Coordinates of C-alpha atoms in Angstrom, one line a residue:
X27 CA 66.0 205.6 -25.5
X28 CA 68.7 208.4 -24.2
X29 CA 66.3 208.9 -21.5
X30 CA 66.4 205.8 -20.3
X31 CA 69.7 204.7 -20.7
X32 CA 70.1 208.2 -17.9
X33 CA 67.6 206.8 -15.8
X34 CA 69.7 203.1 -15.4
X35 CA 72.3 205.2 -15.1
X36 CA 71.0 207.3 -12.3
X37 CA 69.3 204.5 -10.3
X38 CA 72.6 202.5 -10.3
X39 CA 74.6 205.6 -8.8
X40 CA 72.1 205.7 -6.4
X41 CA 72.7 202.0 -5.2
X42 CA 76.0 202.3 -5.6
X43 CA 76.0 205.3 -3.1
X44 CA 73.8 203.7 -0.8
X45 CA 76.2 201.0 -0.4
X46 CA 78.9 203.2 -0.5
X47 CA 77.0 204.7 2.7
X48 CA 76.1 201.3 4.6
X49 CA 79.4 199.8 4.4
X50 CA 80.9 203.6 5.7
X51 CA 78.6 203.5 9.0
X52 CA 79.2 199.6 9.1
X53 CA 83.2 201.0 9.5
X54 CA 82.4 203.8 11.7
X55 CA 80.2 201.3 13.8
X56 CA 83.2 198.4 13.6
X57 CA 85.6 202.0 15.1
X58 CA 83.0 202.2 18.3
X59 CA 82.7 198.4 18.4
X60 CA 79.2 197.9 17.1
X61 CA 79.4 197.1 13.6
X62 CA 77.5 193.9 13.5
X63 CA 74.9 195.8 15.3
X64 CA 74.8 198.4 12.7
X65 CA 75.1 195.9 9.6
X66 CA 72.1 193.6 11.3
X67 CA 70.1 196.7 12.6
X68 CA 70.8 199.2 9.0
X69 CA 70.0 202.2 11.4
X70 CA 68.1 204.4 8.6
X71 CA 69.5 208.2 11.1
X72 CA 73.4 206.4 10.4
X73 CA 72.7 205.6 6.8
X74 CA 71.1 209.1 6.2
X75 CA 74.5 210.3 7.5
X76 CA 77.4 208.7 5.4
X77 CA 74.7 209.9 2.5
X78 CA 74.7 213.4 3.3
X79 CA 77.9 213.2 4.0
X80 CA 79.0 211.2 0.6
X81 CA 76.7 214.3 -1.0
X82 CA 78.5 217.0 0.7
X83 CA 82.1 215.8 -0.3
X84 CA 81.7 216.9 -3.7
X85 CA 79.2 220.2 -3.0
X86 CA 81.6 221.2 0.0
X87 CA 84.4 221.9 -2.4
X88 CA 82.3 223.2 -5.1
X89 CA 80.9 226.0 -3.0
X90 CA 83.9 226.9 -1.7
X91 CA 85.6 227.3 -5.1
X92 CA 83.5 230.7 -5.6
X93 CA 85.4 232.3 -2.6
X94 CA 88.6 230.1 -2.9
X95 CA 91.0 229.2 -5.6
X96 CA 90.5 225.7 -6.7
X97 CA 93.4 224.3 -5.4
X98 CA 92.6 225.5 -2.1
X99 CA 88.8 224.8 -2.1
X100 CA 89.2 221.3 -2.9
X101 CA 91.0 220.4 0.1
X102 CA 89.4 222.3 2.6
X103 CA 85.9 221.3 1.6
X104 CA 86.7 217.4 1.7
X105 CA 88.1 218.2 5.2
X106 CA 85.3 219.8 6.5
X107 CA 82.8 217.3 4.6
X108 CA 84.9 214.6 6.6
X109 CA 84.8 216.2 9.9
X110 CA 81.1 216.8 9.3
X111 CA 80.6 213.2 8.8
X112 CA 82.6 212.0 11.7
X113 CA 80.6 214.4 14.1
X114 CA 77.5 213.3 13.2
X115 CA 78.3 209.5 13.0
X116 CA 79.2 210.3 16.6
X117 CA 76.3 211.4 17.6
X118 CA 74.7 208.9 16.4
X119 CA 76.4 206.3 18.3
X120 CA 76.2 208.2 21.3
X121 CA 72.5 208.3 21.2
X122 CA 72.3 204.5 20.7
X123 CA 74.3 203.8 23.3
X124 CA 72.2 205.8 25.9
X125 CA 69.3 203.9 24.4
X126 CA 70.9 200.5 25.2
X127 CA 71.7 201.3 28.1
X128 CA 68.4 202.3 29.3
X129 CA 67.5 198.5 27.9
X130 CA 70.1 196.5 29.7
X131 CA 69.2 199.0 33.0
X132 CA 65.2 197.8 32.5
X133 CA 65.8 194.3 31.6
X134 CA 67.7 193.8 34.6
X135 CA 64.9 195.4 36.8
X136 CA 62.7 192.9 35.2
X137 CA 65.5 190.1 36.1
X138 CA 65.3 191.5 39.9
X139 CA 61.5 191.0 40.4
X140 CA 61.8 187.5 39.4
X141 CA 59.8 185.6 41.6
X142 CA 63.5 183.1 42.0
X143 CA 64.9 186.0 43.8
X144 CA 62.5 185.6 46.7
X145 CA 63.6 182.1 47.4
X146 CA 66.5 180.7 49.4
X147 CA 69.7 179.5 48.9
X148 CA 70.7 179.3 45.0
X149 CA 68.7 179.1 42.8
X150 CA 70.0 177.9 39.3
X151 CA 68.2 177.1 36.1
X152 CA 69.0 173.9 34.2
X153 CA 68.5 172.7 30.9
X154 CA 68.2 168.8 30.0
X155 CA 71.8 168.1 30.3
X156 CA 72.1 169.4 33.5
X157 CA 73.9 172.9 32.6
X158 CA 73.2 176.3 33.9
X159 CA 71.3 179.1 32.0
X160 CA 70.2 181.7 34.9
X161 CA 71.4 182.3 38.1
X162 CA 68.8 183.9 40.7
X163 CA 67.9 183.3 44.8
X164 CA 67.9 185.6 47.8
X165 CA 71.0 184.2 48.9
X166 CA 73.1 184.2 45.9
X167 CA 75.3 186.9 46.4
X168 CA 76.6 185.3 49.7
X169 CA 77.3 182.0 47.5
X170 CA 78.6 183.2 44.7
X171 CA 81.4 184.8 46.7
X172 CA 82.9 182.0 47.2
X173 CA 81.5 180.2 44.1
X174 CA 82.8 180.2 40.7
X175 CA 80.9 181.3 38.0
X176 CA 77.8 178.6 37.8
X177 CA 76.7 179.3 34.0
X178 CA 77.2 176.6 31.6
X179 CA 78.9 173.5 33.2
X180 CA 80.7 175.9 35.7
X181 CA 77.7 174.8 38.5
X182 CA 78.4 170.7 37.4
X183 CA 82.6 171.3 37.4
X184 CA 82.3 172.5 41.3
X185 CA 80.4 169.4 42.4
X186 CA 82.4 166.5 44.4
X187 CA 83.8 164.1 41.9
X188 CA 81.8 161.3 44.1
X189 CA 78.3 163.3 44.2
X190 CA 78.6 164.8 40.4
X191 CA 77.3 161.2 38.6
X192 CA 74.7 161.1 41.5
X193 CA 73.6 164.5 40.1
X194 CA 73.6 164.0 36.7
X195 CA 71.0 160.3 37.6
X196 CA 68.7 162.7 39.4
X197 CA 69.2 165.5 36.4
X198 CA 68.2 162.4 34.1
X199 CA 65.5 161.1 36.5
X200 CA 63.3 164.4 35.8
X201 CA 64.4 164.2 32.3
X202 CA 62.3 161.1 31.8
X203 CA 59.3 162.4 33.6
X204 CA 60.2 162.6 37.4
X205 CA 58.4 165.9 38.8
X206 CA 61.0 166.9 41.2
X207 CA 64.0 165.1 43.2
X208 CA 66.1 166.1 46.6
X209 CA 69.7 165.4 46.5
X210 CA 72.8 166.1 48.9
X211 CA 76.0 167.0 47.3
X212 CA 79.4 168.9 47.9
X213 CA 80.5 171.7 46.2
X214 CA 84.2 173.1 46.0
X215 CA 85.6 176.1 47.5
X216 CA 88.4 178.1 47.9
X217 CA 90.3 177.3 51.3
X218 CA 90.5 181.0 52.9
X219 CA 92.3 179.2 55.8
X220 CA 94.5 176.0 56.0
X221 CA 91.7 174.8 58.6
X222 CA 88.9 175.6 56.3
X223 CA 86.1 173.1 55.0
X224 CA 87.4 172.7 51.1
X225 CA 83.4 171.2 50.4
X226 CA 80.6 173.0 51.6
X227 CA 77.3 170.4 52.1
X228 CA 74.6 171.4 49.8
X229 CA 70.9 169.8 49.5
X230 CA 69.6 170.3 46.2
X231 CA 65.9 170.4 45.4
X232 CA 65.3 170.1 42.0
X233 CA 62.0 170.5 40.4
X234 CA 60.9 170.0 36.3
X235 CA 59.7 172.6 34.2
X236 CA 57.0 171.0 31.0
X237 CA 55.0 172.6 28.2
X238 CA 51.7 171.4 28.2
X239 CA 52.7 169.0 26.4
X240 CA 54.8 167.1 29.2
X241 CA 57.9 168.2 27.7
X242 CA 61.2 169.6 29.7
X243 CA 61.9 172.9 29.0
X244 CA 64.0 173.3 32.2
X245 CA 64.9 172.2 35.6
X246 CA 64.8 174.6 38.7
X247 CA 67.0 173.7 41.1
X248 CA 67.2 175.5 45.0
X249 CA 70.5 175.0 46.4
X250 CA 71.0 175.8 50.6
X251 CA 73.8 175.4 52.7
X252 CA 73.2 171.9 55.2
X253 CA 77.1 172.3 56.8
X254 CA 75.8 172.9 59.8
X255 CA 73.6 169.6 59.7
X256 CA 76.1 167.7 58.2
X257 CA 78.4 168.4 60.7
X258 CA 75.8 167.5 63.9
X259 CA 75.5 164.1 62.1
X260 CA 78.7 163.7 62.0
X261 CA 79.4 164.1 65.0
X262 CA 76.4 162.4 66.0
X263 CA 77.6 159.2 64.4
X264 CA 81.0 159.7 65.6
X265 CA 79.2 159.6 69.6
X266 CA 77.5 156.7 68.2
X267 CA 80.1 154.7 67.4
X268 CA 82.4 156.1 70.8
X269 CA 79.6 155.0 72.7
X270 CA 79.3 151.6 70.9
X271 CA 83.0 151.0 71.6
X272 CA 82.8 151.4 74.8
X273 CA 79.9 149.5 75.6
X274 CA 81.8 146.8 74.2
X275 CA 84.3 147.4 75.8
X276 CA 82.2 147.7 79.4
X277 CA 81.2 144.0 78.0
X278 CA 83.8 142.1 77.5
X279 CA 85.6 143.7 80.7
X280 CA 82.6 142.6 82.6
X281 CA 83.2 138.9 81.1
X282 CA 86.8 139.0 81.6
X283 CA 86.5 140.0 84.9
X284 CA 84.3 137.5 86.0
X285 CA 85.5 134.6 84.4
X286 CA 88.4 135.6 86.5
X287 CA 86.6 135.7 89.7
X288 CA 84.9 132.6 89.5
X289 CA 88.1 130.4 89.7
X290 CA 88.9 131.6 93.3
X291 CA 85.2 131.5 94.1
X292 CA 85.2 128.1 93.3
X293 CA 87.9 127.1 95.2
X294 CA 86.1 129.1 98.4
X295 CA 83.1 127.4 98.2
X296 CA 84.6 124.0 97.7
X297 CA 87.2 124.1 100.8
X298 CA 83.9 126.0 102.7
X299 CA 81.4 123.2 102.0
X300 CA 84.6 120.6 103.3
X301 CA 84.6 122.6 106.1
X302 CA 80.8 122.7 107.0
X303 CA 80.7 119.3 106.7
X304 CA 83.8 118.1 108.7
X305 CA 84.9 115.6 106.4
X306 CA 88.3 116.0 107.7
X307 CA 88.1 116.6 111.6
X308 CA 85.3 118.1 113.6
X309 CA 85.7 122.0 114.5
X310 CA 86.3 122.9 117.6
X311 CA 83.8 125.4 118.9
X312 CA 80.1 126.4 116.9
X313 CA 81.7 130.3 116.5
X314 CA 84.2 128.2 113.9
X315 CA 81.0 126.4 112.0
X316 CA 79.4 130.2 112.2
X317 CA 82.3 131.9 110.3
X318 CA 82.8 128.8 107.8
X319 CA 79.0 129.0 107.0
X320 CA 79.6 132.9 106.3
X321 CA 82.4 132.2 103.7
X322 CA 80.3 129.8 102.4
X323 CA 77.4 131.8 102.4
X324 CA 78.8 134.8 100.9
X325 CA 80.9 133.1 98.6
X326 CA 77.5 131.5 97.2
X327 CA 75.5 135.7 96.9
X328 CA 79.2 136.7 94.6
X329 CA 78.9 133.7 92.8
X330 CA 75.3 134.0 91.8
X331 CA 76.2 138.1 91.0
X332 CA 79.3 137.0 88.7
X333 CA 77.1 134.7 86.9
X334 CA 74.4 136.9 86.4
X335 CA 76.5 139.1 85.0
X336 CA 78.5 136.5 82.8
X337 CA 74.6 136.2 81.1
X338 CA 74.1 140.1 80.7
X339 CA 77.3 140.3 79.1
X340 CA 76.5 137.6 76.5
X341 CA 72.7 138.5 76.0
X342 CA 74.6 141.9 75.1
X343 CA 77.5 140.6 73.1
X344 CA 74.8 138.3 70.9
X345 CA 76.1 135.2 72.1
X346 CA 73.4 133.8 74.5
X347 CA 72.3 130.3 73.2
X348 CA 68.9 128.9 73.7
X349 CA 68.4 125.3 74.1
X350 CA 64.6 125.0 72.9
X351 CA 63.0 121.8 74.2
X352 CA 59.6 120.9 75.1
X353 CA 58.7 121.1 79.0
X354 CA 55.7 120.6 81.6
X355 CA 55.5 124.6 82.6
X356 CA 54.2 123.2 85.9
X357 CA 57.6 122.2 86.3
X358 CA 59.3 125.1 86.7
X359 CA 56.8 127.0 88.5
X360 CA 57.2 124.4 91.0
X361 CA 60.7 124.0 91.2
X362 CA 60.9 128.0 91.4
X363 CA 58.7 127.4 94.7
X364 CA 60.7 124.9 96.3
X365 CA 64.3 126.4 95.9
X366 CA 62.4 130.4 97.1
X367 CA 60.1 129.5 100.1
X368 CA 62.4 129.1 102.6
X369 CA 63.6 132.4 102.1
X370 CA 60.3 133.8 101.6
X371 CA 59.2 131.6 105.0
X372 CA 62.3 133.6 106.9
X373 CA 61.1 136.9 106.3
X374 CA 57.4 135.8 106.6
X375 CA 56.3 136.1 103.3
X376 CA 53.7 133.8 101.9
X377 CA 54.6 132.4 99.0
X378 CA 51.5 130.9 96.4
X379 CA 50.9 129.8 92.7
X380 CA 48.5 129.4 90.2
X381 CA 48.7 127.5 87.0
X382 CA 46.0 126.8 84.3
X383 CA 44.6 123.3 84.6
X384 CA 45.1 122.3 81.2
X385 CA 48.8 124.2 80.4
X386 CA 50.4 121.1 79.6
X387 CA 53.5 121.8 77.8
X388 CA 55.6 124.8 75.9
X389 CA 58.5 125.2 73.6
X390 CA 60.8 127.2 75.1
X391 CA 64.4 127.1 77.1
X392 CA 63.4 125.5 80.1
X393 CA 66.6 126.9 82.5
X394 CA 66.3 130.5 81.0
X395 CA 62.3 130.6 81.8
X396 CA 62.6 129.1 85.1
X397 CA 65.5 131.5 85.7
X398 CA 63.3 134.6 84.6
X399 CA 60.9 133.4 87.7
X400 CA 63.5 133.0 90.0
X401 CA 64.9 136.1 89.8
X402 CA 61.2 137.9 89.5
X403 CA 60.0 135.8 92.6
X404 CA 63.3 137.0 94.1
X405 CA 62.9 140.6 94.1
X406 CA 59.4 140.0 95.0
X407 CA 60.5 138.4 98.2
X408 CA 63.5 141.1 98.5
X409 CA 61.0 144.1 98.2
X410 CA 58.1 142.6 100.1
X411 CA 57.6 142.8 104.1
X412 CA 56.7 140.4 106.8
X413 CA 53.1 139.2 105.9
X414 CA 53.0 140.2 102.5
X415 CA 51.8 137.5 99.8
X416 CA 53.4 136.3 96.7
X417 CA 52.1 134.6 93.5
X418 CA 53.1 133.2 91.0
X419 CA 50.5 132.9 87.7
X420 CA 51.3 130.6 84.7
X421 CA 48.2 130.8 81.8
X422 CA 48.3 130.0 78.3
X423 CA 46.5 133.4 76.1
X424 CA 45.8 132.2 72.4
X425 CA 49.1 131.1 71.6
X426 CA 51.3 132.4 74.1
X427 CA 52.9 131.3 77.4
X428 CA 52.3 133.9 80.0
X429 CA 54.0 134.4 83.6
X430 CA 53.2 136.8 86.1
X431 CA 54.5 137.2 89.4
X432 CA 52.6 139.7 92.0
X433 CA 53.4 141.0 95.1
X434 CA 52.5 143.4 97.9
X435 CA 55.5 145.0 97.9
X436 CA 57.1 148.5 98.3
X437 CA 55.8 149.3 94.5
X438 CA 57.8 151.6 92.3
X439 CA 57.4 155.4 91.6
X440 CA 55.9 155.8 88.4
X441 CA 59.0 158.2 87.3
X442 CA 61.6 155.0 88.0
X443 CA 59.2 152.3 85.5
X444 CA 60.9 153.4 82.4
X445 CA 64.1 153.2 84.1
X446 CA 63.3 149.5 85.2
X447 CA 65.3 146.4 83.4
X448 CA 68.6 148.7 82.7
X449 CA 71.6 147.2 83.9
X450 CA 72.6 148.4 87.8
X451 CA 69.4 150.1 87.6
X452 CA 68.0 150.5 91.1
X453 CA 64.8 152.3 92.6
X454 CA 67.0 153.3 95.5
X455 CA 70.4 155.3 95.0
X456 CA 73.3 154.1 96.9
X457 CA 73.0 156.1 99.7
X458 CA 69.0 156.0 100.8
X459 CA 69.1 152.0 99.4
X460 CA 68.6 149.7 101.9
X461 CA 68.4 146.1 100.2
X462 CA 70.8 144.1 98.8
X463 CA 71.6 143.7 95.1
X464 CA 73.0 144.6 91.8
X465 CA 70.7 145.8 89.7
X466 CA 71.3 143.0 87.2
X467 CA 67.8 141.0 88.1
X468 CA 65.2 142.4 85.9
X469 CA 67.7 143.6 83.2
X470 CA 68.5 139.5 82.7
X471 CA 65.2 138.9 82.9
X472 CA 64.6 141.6 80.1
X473 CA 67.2 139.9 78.0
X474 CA 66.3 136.4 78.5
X475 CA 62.4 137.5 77.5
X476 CA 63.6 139.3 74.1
X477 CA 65.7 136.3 73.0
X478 CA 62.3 134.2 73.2
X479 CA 60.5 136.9 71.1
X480 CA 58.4 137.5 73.9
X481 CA 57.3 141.0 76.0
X482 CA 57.9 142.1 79.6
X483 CA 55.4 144.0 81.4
X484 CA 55.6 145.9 84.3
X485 CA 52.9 147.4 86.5
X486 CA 53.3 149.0 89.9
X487 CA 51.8 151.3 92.6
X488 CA 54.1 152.7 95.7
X489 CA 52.6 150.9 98.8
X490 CA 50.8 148.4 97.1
X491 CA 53.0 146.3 95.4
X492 CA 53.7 145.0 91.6
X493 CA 52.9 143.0 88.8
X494 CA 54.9 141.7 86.4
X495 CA 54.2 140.2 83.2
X496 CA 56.1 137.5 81.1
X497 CA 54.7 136.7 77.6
X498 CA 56.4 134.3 75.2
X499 CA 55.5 132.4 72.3
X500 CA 54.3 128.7 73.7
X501 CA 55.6 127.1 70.3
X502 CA 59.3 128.7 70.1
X503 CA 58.5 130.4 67.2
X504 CA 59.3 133.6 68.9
X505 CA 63.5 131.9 69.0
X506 CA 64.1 132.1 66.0
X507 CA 62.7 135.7 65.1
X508 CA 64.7 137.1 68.2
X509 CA 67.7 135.2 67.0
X510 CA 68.0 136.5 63.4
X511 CA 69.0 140.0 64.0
X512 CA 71.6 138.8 66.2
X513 CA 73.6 136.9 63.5
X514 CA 75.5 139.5 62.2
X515 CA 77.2 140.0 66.1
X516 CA 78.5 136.5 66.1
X517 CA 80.9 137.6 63.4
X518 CA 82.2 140.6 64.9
X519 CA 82.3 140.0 68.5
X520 CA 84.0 137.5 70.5
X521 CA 82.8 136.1 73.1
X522 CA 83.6 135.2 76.0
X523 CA 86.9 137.0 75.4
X524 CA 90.7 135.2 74.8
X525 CA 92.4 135.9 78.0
X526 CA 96.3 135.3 77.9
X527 CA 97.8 131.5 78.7
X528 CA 98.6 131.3 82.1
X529 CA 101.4 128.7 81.0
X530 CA 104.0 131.0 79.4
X531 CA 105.2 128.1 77.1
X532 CA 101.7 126.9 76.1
X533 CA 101.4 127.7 72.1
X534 CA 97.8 129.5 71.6
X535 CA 96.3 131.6 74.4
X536 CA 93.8 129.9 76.7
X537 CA 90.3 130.5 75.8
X538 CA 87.3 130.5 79.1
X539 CA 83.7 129.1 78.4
X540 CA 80.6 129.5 80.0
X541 CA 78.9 126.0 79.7
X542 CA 75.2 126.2 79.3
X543 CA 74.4 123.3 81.6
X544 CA 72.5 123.3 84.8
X545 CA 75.9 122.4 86.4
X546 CA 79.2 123.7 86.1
X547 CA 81.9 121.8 84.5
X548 CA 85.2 121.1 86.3
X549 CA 85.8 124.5 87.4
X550 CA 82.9 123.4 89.9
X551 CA 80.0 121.5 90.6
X552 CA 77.4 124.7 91.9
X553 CA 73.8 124.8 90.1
X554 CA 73.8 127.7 88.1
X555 CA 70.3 128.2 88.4
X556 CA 70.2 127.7 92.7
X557 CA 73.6 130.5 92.9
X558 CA 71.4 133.4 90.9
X559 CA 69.1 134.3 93.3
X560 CA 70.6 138.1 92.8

């Protein structure tokens, strides 16, 4: 019984050392700042240690006491047992610490070979809520200069208020089974300079990471620097919108100008035609009737020029209206003949038409179609020499109404075609030229085609002549189509454009209007459609 009451006896000292020599390395650990290591780890060479050394604080003394008087030997040998104990702790640690750092050295060569590291930009992986766990990318020591630390919700805090919801709907977008997304964004950064960027424009391709089982264990993310392209479409935009103004601009100073000029021209060809006809005296010699014929004449060309571009600017500004109607086509062809072939019969040109037997009728703005023909029939005549030949061709193709005037003309280069229909666009520069005109024709014609919904066709050979092609819709239904994108213009520009009162006590500004009649209102009683022969 003795025997085994020693035995308890014995086996509970033993614990009780054994604690006695964890919770000692756990202190010496807690000293060099790994005690939780220790306490988790129980390193068996530490615990061996505070053991020995727990053993030698009572032996120490005891050997000494057979050189030393007790008194002394009791003192000396706890010293040395302690310093004994503290060396070798020491050691201890020191070793584990050049094993660590062997670790962290080799897990961060592993972390450099990542296949991340290879791509550009940033790249940052994302859990489900959209925070940051790694940080890799072959540019992301460049970045991270500038940017604060990513990890955790650092990446989410340094995105533009504005652009950080949009991220977090594309975060959740993947979440719920989206395999990969592309978003732009701004992130924050430190202004080095006062006339530094404080966003830098990012474009974010995220792409989801799933078990096999389709679940999200991640989100990769590749973030590159766009600043550059952000700031060429800025700046492209901002050119857009410069140019847009000033087209405007071009347009409504082309309608001011000649509403403007049509008041005096009115007057000139009214007090011209009084004069050609002597309805107030006879004149006295024919060089008079020559020179009044010449105002009259001339005043007639600046007339038609001013009107055709009074119609440019308003196909441009939106505000062209079409007065759909049903017609005879016959109609205008013919009445394009009669009011052209004396000029063409002048210069010697002969001038011819064809038109389908059965073409009946189409839907369409009678004045605007029979203007596109006299101004096409007009060039024709312009461009075409003494005993050329010019025809006119009116057909019906399935459902459309098509026009084509010929000639056997001067042709155009094929390098000038595309260039054919802009406004003031000539063949000839201004200083080789040598006909008459604006330029304005073919780019009305252009205009007055697209508001029909139809196409214009152009085909040419130098020293052989040219063919042009009208095609419209014969039912109208071609308006209405070419309208619709137009409707937003009406809203946002004016036109024609307020000029001020000319009466300085009148109460709202005077406002100029083009009528849409053959005939001109009282301003003047010209054809509209006989002056543009531009």
């Amino acid at each position: 019984m003795s025997a085994e009451n020693n035995n308890v006896r014995q086996g509970f000292a033993l614990r009780q050392l054994s604690d006695i020599a964890d919770t000692m390395a756990a202190t010496f650990g807690a000293i060099a700042g790994r005690g939780s290591s220790l306490r988790a780890e129980t390193k068996p060479s530490a615990r061996a240690f505070m053991l020995a050394a727990l053993a030698s604080v009572g032996g120490v003394p005891l050997a000494l006491s057979a050189f030393l008087p007790v008194s002394a030997a009791l003192p000396a040998g706890a010293a040395l047992a302690g310093a004994g104990a503290l060396f070798a702790t020491a050691a201890v640690f020191a070793r584990d610490a050049r094993q660590n750092e062997k670790k962290a050295v080799s897990e961060r060569a592993v972390d450099e070979v990542s296949p991340y590291n290879f791509f550009a930009g940033l790249v940052t992986i994302h859990d489900g809520r959209g925070f940051v766990t790694a940080v890799h990318g072959r540019d992301m020591k460049e970045i991270l200069s500038w940017m604060r630390d990513p990890m955790g919700r650092g990446f989410l805090d340094q995105i533009h208020v504005s652009d950080r919801l949009s991220f977090i709907q594309t975060i959740d977008r993947i979440r719920q089974g989206a395999p990969h997304a592309t978003i732009d964004i701004r992130m924050e950064r430190p202004r080095l300079r006062p006339d530094a960027e404080q966003f830098v424009h990012m474009r974010v391709n995220l792409t989801a990471v799933r078990n096999d089982d389709g679940s999200l264990t991640g989100v990769v993310a590749q973030s590159q620097d766009i600043s550059a392209e952000a700031q060429l479409k800025s700046e492209a935009a901002r050119k857009t919108e410069e140019a847009e103004t000033a087209n405007d601009a071009k347009t409504r100073f082309l309608a001011a100008v000649s509403h403007e000029l049509r008041t005096p021209l009115n007057a000139i060809l009214g007090f011209s035609d009084i004069l050609s006809g002597e309805y107030f005296g006879k004149l006295e010699n024919d060089r008079q009737r020559e020179y009044v014929a010449l105002i009259n004449q001339s005043g007639s060309h600046l007339l038609s020029v001013v009107n055709t571009m009074l119609d440019v600017s308003k196909i441009e500004a939106g505000r062209y209206e079409l007065l759909s109607e049903p017609f005879v086509v016959s109609d205008i062809v013919r009445a394009c003949e009669q009011m052209l072939g004396l000029q063409a019969r002048e210069k010697g040109v002969k001038l011819t038409s064809r038109v389908q037997r059965d073409l009946g009728e189409a839907v369409a703005d009678q004045r605007a179609l029979q203007q596109v023909l006299i101004n096409l029939v007009g060039n024709a005549i312009k461009f075409t020499d003494a005993g050329g030949l010019i025809t006119i061709d009116a057909e019906r193709r399935d459902k459309d109404l098509v026009l084509t005037v010929s000639d056997t003309g001067i042709g155009i280069p094929a390098a000038k075609l595309d260039a054919i229909g802009q406004p003031f666009m000539q063949v000839h520069n201004q200083y080789t030229r040598k006909y008459e005109g604006t330029g304005l024709g073919l780019s009305l014609v252009k205009g007055l085609v697209a508001l029909h919904g139809g196409s214009f066709a152009i085909r040419s050979n130098p020293g052989e002549g040219t063919v042009i092609t009208v095609r419209v819709p014969a039912d109208g239904s071609g308006i209405a189509l070419a309208v619709e994108p137009h409707a937003d213009l009406a809203e946002t520009v004016e036109f024609p454009p307020r000029l001020p009162a000319r009466d300085a006590g009148a109460a709202a500004p005077a406002v100029l209007t083009l009528p849409l009649s053959g005939k001109h209102n009282e301003d003047g009683g010209h054809d509209r459609t006989r002056a543009k022969t531009a």
